[in-house]
Short mmCIF file of C-alpha atoms in Angstrom, two decimals:
data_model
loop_
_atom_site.label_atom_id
_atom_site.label_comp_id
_atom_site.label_asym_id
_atom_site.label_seq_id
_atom_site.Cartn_x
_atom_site.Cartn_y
_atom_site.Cartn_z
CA UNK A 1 -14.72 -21.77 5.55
CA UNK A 2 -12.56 -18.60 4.73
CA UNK A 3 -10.82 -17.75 8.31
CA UNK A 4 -8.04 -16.27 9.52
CA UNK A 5 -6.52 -15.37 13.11
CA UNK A 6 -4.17 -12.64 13.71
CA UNK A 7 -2.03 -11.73 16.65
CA UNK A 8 -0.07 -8.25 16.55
CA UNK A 9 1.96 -7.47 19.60
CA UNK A 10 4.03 -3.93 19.27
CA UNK A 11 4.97 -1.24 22.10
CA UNK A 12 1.83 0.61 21.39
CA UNK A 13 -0.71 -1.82 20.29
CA UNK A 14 -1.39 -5.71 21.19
CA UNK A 15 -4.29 -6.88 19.02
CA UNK A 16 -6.22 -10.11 18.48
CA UNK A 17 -7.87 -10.59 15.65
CA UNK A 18 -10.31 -13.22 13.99
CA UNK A 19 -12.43 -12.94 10.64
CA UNK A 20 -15.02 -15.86 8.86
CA UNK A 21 -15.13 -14.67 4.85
CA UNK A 22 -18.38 -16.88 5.14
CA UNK A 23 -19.85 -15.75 7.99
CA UNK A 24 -23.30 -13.99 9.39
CA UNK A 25 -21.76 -10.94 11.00
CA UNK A 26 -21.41 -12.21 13.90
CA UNK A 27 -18.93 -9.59 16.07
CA UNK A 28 -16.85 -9.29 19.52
CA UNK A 29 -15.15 -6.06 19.02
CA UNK A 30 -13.57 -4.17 21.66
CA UNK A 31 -10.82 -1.43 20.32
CA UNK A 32 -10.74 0.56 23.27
CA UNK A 33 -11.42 2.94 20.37
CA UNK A 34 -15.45 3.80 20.89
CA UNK A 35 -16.19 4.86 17.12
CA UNK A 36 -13.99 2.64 15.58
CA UNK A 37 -16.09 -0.44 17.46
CA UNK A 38 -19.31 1.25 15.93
CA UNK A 39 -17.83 1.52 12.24
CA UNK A 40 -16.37 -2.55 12.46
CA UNK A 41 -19.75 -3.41 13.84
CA UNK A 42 -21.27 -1.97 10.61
CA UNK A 43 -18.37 -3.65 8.64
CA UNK A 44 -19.10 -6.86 10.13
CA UNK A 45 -22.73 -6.66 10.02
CA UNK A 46 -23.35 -4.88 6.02
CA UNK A 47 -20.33 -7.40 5.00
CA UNK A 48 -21.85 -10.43 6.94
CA UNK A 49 -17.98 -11.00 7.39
CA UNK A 50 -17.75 -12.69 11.46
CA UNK A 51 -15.23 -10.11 13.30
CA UNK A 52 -13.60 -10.78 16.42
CA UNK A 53 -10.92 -7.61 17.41
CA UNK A 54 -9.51 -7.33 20.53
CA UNK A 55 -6.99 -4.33 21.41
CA UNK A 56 -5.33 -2.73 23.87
CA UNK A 57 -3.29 0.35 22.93
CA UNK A 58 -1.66 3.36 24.04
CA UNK A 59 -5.14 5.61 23.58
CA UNK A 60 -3.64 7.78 26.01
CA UNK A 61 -1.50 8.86 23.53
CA UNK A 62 -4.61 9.52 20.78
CA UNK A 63 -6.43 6.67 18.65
CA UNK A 64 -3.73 6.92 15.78
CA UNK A 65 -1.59 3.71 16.73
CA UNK A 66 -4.48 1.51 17.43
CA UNK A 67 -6.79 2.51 14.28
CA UNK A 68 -3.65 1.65 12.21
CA UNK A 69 -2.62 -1.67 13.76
CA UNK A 70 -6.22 -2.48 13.34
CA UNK A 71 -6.08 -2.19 10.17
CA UNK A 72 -2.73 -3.47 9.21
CA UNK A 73 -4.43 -6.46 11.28
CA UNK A 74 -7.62 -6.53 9.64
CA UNK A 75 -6.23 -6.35 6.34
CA UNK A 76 -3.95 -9.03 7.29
CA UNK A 77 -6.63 -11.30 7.93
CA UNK A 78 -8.36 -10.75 5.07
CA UNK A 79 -5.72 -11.51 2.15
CA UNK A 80 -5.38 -14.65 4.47
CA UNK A 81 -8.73 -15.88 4.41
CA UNK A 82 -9.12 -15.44 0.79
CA UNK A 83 -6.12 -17.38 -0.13
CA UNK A 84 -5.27 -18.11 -3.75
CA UNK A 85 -8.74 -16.13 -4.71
CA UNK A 86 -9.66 -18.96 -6.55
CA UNK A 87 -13.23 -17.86 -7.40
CA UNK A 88 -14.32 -14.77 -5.94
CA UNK A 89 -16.29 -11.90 -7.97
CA UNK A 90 -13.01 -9.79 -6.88
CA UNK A 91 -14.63 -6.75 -8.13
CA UNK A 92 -17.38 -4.70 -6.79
CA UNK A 93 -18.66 -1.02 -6.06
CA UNK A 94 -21.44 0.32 -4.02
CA UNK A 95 -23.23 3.53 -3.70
CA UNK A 96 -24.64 4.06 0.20
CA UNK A 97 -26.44 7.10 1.63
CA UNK A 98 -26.20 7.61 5.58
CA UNK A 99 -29.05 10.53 5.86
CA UNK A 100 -27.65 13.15 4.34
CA UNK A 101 -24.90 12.17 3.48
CA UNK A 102 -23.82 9.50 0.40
CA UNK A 103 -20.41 7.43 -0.13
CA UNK A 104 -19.43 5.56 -3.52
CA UNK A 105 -16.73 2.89 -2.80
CA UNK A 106 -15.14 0.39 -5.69
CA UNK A 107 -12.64 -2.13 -4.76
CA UNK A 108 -10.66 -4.57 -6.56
CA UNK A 109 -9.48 -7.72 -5.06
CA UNK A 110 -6.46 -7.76 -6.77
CA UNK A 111 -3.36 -8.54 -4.73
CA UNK A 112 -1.99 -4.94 -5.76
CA UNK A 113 -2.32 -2.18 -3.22
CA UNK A 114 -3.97 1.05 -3.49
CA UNK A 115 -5.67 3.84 -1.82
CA UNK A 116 -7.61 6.84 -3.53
CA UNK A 117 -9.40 8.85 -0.64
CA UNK A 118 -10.93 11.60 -2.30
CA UNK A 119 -11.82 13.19 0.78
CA UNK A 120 -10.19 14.94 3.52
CA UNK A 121 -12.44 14.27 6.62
CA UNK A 122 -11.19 16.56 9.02
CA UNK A 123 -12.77 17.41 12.95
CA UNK A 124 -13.78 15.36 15.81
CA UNK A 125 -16.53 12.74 16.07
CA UNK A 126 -16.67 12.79 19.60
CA UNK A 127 -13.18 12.08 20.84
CA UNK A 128 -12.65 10.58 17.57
CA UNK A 129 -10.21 12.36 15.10
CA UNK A 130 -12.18 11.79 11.57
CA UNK A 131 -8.75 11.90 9.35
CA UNK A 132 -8.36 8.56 10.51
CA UNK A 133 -10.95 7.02 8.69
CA UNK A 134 -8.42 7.26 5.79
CA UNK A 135 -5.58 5.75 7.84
CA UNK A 136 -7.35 3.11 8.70
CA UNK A 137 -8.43 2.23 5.20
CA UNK A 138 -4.87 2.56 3.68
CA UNK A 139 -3.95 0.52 6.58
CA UNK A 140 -6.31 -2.41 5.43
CA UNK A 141 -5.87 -1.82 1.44
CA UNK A 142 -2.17 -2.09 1.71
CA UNK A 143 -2.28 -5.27 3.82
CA UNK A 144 -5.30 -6.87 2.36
CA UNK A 145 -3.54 -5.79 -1.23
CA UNK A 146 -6.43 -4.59 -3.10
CA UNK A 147 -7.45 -1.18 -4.67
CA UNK A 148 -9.91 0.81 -2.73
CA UNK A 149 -11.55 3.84 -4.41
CA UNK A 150 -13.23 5.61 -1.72
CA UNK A 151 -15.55 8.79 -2.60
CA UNK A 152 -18.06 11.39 -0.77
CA UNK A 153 -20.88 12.06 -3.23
CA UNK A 154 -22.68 13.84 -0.58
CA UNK A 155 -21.10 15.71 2.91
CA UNK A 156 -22.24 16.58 5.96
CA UNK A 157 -22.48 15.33 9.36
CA UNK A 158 -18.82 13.36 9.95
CA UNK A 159 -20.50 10.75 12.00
CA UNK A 160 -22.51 9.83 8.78
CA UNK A 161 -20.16 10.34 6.65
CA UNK A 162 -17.74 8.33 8.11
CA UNK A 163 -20.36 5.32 8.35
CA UNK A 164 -21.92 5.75 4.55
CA UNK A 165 -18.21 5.22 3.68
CA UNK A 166 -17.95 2.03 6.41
CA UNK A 167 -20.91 0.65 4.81
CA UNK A 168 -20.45 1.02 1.47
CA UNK A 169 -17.08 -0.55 1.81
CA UNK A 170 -18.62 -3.45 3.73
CA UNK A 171 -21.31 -3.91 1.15
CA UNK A 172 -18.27 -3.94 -1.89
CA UNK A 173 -15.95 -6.54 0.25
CA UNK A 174 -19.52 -8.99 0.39
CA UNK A 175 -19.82 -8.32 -3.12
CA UNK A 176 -16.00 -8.65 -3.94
CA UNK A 177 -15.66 -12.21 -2.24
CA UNK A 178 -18.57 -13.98 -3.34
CA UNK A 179 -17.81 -17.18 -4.64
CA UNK A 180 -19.08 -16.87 -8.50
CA UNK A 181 -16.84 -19.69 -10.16
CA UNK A 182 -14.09 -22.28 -9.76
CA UNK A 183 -11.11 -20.14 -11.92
CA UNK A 184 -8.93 -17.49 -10.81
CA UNK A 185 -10.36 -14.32 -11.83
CA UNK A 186 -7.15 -13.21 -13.77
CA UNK A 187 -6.15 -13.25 -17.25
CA UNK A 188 -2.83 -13.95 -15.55
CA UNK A 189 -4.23 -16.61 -13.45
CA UNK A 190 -2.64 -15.34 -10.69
CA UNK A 191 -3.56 -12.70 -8.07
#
């Protein structure tokens, strides 16, 4: 099994954090961050990735520091759990509508960081500040090290946007770390 456990302890966050590669989507997740639970629920369910995130941060503040941790945790995990990468698809994209409402995401497993966010999300989803959907994706990407192309085909309600782009970037990671051979997927033979 593909696992990892992560422990992040800072003056603004303290985070626990488990992921199963090879899981069911199986989830405990409590962020103290309402939306953000709902969107790794759907990440943990669409992916079929097990999640188990506990956090306590300074939300009194705003969301920011504990979205970002989360993600620099999550992330973490991840590039853990896969290891050398001996095996895995590594690429995949996915086209998801939510409603109204469609997100294309591509990623690339390939131990190189990156972060193209075409869109600027910006309001509230409830108490939720929606520009940081994108900081919690660059905070994964960079600390998983893959490329993440994220992309609203169709807008509308933030809410749905926000989870057509959770979705679709679950659905890509499934895709991504599938277990399709015994070989490094690099011409390198590294990633």
């Amino acid at each position: 099994m593909r696992k990892a456990e992560i422990s992040r302890s800072t003056r603004e966050t303290q985070i626990k954090l488990e992921l199963n590669l090879d899981g069911t989507g199986k989830r405990e997740i409590d962020t103290g961050v309402g939306f953000l639970n709902h969107m790794l629920e759907l990440l943990s369910v669409h992916s079929a990735i097990d999640l188990a995130i506990e956090c306590k941060g300074d939300t009194e503040v705003d969301f920011h520091h504990s979205v970002e941790d989360i993600g620099i945790c999550l992330g973490q995990a991840f590039k853990e759990a896969l290891g050398e990468k001996r095996g895995i698809a590594r690429f995949a994209d996915r086209v998801v509508p939510m409603d109204e409402c469609a997100a294309m995401v591509a990623v690339d497993i390939s131990g190189r960081p990156f972060l193209s966010f075409e869109e600027k999300l910006c309001g509230k989803i409830g108490e939720f500040d929606a520009e940081l959907v994108e900081e919690f994706l660059r905070a994964f990407s960079f600390n998983a090290g893959l490329n993440l192309y994220v992309k609203l085909l169709k807008g509308g309600n933030l809410h749905h946007e926000a989870e057509a782009i959770f979705k679709a970037l679950a659905k890509c990671l499934q895709d991504a770390v599938k277990i399709v051979s015994d070989t490094i997927p690099s011409s390198k033979g590294v990633l």
